[in-house]
GROMACS .gro file of C-alpha atoms in nm:
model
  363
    1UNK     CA    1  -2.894  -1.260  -0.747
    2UNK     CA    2  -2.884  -0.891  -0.605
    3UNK     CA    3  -2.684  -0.601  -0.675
    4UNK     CA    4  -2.432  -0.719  -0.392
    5UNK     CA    5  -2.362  -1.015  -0.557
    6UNK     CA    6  -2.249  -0.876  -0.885
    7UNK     CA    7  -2.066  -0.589  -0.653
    8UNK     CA    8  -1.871  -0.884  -0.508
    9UNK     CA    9  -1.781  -1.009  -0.814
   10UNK     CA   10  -1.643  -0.609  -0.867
   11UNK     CA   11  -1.437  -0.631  -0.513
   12UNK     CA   12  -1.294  -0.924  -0.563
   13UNK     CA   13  -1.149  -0.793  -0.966
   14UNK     CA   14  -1.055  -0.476  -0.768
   15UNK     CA   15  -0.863  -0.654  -0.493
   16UNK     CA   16  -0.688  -0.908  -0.746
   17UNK     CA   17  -0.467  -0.564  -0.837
   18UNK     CA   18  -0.404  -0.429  -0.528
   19UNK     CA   19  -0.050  -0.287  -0.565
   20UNK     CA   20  -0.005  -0.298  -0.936
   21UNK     CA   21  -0.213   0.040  -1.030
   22UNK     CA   22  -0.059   0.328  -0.786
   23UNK     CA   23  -0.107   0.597  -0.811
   24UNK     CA   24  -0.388   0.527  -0.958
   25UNK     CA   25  -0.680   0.296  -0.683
   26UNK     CA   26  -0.749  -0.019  -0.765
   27UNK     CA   27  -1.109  -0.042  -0.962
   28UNK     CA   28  -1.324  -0.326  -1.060
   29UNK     CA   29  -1.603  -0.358  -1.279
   30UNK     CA   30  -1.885  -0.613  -1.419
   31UNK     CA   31  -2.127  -0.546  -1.671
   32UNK     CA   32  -2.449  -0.739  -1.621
   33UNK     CA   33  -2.759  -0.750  -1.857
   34UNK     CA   34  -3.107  -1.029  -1.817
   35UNK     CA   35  -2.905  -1.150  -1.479
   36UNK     CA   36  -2.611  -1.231  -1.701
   37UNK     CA   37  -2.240  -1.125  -1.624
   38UNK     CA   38  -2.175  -1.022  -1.996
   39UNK     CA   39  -1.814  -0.839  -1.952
   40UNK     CA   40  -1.550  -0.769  -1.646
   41UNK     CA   41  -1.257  -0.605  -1.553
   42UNK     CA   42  -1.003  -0.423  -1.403
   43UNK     CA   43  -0.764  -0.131  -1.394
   44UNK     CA   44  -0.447  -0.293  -1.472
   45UNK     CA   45  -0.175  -0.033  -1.410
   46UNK     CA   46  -0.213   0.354  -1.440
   47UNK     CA   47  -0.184   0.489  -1.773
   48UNK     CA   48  -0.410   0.174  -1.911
   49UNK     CA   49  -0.736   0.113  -1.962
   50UNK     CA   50  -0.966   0.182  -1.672
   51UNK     CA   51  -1.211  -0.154  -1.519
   52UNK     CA   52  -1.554   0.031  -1.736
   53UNK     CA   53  -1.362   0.008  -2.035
   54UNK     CA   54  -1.256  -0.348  -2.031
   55UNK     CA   55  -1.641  -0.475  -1.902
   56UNK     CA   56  -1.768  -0.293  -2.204
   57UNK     CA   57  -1.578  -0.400  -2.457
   58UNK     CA   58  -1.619  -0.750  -2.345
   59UNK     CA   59  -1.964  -0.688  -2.350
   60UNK     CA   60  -1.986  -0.567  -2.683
   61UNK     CA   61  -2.312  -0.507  -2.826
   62UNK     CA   62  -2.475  -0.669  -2.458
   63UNK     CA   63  -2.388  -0.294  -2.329
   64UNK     CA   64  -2.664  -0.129  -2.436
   65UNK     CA   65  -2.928  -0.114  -2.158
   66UNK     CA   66  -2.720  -0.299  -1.903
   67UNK     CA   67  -2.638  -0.225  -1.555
   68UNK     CA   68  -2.281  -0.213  -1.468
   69UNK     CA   69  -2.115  -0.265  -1.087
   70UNK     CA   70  -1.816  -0.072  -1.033
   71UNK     CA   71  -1.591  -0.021  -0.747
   72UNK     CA   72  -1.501   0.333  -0.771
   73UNK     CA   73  -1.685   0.626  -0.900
   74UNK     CA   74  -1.635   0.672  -1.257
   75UNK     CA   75  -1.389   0.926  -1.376
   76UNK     CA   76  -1.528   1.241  -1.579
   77UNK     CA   77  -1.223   1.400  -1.695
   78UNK     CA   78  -0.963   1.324  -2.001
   79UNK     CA   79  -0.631   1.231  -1.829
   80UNK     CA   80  -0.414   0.957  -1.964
   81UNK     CA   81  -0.742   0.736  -2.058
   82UNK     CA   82  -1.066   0.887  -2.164
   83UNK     CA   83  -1.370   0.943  -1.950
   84UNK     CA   84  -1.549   0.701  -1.809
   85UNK     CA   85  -1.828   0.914  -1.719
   86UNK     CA   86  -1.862   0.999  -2.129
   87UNK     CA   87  -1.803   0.593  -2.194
   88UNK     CA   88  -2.104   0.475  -1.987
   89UNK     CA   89  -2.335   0.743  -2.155
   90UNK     CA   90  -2.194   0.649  -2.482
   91UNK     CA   91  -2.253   0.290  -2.441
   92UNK     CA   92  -2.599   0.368  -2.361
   93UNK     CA   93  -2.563   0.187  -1.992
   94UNK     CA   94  -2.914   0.239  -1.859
   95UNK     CA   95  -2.817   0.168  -1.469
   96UNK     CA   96  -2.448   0.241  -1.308
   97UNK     CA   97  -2.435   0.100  -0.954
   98UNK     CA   98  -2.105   0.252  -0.767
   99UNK     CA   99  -1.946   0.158  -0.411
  100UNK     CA  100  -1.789   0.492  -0.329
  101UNK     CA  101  -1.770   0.830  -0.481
  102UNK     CA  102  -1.386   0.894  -0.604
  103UNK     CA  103  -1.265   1.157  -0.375
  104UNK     CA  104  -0.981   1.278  -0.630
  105UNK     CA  105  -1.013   1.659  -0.636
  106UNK     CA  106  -1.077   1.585  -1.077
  107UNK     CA  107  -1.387   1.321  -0.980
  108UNK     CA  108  -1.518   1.439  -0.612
  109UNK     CA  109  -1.895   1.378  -0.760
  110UNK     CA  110  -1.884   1.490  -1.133
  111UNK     CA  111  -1.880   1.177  -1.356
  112UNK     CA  112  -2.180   1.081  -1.120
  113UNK     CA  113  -2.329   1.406  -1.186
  114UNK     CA  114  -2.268   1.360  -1.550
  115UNK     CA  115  -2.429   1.042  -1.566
  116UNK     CA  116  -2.774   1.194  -1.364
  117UNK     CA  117  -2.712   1.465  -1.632
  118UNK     CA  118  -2.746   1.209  -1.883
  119UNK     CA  119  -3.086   1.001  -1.725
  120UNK     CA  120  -2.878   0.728  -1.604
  121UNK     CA  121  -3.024   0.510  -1.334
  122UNK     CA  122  -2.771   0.548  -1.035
  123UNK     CA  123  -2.729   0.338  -0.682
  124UNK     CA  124  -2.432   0.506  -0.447
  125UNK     CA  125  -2.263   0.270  -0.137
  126UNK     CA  126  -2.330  -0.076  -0.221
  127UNK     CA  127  -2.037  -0.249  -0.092
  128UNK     CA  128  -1.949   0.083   0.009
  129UNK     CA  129  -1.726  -0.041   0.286
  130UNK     CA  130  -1.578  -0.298   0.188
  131UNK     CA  131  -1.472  -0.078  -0.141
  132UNK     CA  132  -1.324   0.172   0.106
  133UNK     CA  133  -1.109  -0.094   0.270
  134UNK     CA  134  -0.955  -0.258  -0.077
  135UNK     CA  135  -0.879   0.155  -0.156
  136UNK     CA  136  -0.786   0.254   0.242
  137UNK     CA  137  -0.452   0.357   0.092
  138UNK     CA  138  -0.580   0.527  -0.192
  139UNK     CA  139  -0.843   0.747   0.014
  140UNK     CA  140  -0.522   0.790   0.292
  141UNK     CA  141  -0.294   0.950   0.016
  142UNK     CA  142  -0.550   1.167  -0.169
  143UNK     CA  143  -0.670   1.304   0.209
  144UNK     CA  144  -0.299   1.308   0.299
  145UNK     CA  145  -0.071   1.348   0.027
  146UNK     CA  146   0.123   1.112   0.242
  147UNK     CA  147   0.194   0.740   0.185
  148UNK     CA  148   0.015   0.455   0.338
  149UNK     CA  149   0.194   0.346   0.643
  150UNK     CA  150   0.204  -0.038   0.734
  151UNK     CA  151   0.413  -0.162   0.976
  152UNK     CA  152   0.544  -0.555   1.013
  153UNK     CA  153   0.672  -0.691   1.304
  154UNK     CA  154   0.676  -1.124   1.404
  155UNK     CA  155   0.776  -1.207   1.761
  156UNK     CA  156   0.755  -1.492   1.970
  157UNK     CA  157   0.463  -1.495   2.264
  158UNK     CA  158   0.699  -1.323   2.523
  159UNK     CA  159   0.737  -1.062   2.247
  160UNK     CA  160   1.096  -1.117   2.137
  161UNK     CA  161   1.250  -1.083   1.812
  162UNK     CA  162   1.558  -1.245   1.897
  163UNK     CA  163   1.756  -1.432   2.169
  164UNK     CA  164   1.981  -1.222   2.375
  165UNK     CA  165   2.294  -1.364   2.104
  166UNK     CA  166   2.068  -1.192   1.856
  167UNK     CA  167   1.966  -1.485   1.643
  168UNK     CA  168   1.655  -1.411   1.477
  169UNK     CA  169   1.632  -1.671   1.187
  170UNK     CA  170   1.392  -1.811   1.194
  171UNK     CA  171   1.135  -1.660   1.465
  172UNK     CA  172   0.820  -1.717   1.267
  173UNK     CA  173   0.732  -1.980   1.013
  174UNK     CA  174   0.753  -2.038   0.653
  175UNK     CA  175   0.433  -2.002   0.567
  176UNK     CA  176   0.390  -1.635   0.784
  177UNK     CA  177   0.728  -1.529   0.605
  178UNK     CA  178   0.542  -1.608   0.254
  179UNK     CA  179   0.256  -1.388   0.320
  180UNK     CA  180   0.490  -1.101   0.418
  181UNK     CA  181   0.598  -1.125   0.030
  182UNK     CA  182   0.192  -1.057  -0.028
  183UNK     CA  183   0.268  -0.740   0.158
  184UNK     CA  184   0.573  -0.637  -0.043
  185UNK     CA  185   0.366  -0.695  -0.350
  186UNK     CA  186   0.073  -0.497  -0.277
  187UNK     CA  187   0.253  -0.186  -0.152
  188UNK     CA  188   0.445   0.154  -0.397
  189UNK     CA  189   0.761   0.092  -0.118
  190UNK     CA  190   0.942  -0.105   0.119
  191UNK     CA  191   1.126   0.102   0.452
  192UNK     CA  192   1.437  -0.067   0.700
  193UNK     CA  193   1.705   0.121   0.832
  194UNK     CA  194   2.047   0.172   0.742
  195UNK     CA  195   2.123  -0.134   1.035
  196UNK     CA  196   1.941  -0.372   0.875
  197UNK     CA  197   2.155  -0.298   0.541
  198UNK     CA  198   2.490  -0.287   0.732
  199UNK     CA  199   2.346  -0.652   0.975
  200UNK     CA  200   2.155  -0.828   0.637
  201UNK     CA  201   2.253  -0.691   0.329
  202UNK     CA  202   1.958  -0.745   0.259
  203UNK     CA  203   1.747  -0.709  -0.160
  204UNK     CA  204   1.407  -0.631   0.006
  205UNK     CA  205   1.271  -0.742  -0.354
  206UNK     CA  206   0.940  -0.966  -0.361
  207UNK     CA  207   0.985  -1.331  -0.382
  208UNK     CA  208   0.633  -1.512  -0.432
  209UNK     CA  209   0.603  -1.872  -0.609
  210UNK     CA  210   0.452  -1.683  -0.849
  211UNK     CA  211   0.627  -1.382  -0.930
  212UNK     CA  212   0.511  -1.006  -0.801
  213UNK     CA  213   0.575  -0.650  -0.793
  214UNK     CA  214   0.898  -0.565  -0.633
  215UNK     CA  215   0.826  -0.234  -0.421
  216UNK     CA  216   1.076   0.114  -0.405
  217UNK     CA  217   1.303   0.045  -0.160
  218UNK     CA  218   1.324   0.332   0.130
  219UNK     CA  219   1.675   0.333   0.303
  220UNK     CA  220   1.680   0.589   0.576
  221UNK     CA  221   2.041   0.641   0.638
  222UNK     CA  222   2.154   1.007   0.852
  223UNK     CA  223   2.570   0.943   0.787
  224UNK     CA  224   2.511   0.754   0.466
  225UNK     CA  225   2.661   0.409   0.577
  226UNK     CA  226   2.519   0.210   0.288
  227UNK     CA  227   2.814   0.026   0.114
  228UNK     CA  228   2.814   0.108  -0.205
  229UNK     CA  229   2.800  -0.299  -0.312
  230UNK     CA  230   2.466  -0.339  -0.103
  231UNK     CA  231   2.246  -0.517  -0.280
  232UNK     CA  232   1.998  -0.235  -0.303
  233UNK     CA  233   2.252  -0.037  -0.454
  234UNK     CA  234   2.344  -0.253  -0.713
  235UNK     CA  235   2.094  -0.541  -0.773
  236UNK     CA  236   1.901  -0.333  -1.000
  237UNK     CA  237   1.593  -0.510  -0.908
  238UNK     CA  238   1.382  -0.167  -0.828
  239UNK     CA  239   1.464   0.178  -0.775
  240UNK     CA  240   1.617   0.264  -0.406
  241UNK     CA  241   1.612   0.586  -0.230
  242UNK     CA  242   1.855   0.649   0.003
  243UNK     CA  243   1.726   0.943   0.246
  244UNK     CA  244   2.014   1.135   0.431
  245UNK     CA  245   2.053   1.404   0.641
  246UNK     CA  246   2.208   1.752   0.604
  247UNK     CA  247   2.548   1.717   0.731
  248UNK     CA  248   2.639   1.448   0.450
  249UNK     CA  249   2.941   1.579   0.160
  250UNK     CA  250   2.769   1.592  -0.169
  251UNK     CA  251   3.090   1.421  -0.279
  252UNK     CA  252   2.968   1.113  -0.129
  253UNK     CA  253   2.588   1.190  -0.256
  254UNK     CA  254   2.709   1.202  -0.596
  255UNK     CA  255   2.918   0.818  -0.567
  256UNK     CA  256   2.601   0.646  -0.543
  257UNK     CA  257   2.376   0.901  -0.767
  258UNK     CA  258   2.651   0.732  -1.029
  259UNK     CA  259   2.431   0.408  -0.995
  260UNK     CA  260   2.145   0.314  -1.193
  261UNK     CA  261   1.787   0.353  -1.020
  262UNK     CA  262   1.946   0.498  -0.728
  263UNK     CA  263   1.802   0.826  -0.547
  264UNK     CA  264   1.989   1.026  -0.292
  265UNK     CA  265   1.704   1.234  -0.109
  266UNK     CA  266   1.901   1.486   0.147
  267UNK     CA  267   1.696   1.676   0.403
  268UNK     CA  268   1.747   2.012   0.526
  269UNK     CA  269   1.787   1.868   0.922
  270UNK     CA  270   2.055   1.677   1.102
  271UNK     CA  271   1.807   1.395   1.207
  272UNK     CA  272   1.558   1.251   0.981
  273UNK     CA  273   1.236   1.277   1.089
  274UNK     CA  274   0.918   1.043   0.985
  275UNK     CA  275   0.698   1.314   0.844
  276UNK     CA  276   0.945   1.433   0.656
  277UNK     CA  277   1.053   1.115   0.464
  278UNK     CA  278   0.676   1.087   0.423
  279UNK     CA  279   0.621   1.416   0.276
  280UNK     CA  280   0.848   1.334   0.041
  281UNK     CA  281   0.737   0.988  -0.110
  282UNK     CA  282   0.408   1.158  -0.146
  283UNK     CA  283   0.578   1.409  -0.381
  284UNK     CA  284   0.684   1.107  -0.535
  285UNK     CA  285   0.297   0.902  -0.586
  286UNK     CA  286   0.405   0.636  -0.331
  287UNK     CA  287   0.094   0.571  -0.228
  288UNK     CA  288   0.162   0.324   0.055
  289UNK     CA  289   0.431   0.227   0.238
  290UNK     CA  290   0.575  -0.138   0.430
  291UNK     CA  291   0.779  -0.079   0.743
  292UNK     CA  292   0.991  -0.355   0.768
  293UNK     CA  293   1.221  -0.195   0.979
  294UNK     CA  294   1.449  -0.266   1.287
  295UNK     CA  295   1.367  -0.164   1.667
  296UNK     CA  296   1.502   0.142   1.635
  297UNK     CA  297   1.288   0.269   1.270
  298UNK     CA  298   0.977   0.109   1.451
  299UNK     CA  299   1.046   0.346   1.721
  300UNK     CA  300   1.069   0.643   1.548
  301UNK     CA  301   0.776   0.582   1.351
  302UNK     CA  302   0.532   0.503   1.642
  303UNK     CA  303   0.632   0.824   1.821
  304UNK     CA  304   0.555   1.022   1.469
  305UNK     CA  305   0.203   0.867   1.563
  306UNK     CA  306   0.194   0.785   1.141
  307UNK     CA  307   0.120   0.439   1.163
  308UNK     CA  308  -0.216   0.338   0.965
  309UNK     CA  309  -0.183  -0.029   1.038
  310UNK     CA  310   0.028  -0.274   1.246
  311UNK     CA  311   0.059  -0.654   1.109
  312UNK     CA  312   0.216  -0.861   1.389
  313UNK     CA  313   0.301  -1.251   1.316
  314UNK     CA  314   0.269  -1.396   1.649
  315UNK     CA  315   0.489  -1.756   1.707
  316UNK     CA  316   0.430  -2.013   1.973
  317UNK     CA  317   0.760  -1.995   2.062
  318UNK     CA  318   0.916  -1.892   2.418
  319UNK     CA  319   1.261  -1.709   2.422
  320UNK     CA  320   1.264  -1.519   2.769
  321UNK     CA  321   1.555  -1.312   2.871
  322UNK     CA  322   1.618  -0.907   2.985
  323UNK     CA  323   1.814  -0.883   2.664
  324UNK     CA  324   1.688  -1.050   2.387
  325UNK     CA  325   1.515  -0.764   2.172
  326UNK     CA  326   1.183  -0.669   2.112
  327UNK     CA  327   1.027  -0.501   1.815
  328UNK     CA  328   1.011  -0.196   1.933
  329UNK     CA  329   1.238   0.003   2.136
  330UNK     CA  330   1.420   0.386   2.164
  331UNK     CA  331   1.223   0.602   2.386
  332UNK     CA  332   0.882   0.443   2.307
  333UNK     CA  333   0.548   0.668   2.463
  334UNK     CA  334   0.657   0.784   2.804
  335UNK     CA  335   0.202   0.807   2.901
  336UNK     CA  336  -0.010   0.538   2.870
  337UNK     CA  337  -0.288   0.816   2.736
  338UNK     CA  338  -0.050   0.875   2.468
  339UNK     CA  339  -0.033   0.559   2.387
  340UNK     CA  340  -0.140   0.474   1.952
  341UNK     CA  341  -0.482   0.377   1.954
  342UNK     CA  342  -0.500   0.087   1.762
  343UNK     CA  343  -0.842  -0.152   1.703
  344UNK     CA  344  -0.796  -0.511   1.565
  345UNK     CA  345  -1.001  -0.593   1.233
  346UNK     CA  346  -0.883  -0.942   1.166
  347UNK     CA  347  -0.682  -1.236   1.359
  348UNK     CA  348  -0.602  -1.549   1.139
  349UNK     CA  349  -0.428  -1.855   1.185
  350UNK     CA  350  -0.110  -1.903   0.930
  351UNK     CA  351   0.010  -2.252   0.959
  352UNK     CA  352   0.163  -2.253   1.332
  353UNK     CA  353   0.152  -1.899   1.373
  354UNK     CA  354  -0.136  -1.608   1.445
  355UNK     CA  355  -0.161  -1.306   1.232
  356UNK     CA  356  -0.338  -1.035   1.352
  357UNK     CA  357  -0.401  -0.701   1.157
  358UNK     CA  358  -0.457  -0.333   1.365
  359UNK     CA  359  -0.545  -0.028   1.196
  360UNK     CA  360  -0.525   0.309   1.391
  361UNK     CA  361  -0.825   0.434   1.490
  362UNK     CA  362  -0.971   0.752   1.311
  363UNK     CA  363  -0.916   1.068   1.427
   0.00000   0.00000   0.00000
């Protein structure tokens, strides 16, 4: 067994809380000592314990001289939670081996130059990239200060997300519809459209088999339309900010800033514009972001160019006609050269239907 085994082990912790640990990346960690995994773990949710400090304290006195496998560079400053740095060097650790160096402006490099500081052993990039691609949203918002942007979309094989009557239910499968819940789970927010409140009423709340995370729900809304009995108004189920543009009465702001876990976010414009919604969730640490919006939101966010990824569900299904909707429409990219660069990093079968995943290419 190498030091990419044991890394694996590390990944796989790290990716098991994707979604749960914003703002804060997901971290994994596995103490090993005589080719034994001795202590693991992971960074729970931000304010707790970090991965190091679990896998030592499972290790116990096995700490001493081991090598540990962590995800994420070690943190060397006192925040909410100790050092990690200071932990490792404590526990006398004799060899740290680290996927990627932690480019928060408070890491950026120092906990691994306090461990060279303190003659400990030290191996940078194994697993490097798949570490950067269970932390892609992470990296995204500390480069950024923006959120993560995902956006969903399922459509039959001519493209359609309805017949020309608009029935839409259902276009893709159960078991496609299930791992759009995996989606909800792992990101800080969930975006539609104030169409999709006024057509669906809908919770936008996670609903797994086994329970999950239920993301901020993102309601971008110019006239503020929103009943004020939608069900992300009043379910209570997770905080819901309702974004609105200048030309709404503060009379009407303040009806719904009356209701508990609701935000009123008005801009200073009379349209709302992408960058500006995303500006301010990153004020607000949401990290990433799921776009499960109409034609219309879809639109404005692929002309804003700030998609990170696309996630299509494609069904074998055939609906044909001039009207029947597609997922995207509005004035869409008048040149083909200014087109969003996409490039494809995985295509899956789920049940009957095909998932495939695009990520923007870097600039």
């Amino acid at each position: 067994m190498n030091d990419e085994h044991f890394m694996n082990i590390a990944l796989e912790l790290a990716q098991s809380v994707k979604g749960q640990t914003s703002p804060n990346p997901p971290v994994g960690a596995v103490l090993v000592k005589d080719g034994i995994v001795r202590g693991m773990g992971a960074h729970l949710k931000a304010g707790e314990p970090h991965a190091e400090v679990h896998a030592i304290e499972m290790a116990g006195e096995y700490a001493e001289a081991a090598t540990i496998y962590v995800t994420l560079e070690p943190c060397s400053h006192v925040g909410k939670t100790p050092s990690c740095a200071q932990l490792l060097i404590d526990a006398k650790i004799a060899r740290v081996v680290i996927a990627n160096i932690d480019p928060h402006e408070k890491v950026a490099g120092q906990g691994i130059a306090m461990l060279e500081k303190a003659g400990i052993e030290l191996e940078v990039g194994v697993g490097r990239e798949e570490a950067r691609e269970v932390n892609e949203q992470f990296f995204h918002y500390i480069k950024t200060k923006r959120p993560y942007v995902t956006m969903k979309t399922g459509v039959s094989l001519d493209g359609k997300i309805a017949t020309a009557s608009g029935e839409s239910k259902w276009i893709t499968g159960e078991a496609a519809r299930e791992d759009v819940h995996v989606y909800r789970h792992e990101h800080d927010a969930i975006l539609v459209g104030v169409n999709t409140v006024l057509a669906d009423n809908p919770s936008l709340t996670t609903r797994l088999t086994n329970g999950g995370k239920n993301p901020t729900r993102i309601i971008l809304d110019t006239y503020l339309r929103t009943p004020l009995d939608a069900n992300v108004v009043t379910d209570g189920a997770a905080k819901t900010i309702l974004f609105v543009s200048s030309s709404v009465p503060q009379e009407k702001i303040a009806q719904f800033e009356k209701m508990p876990l609701v935000e009123v976010v008005q801009l200073d414009t009379e349209t709302i514009l992408v960058s500006d919604v995303l500006d301010k969730l990153g004020e607000r640490d949401i990290m990433s972001l799921f776009v499960e919006g109409g034609a219309t939101i879809n639109d404005s966010f692929l002309r804003s160019g700030l998609i990170n990824q696309f996630i299509l569900y494609l069904a074998p299904k055939l609906i044909g006609g001039r009207k029947a909707p597609t997922s995207i429409s509005g004035e869409g990219i008048h040149s083909l050269a200014d087109a969003l660069q996409l490039e494809i990093s995985t295509v899956e079968k789920i049940a009957d239907d095909v998932k495939i995943v695009a990520k923007k290419i870097s600039d």
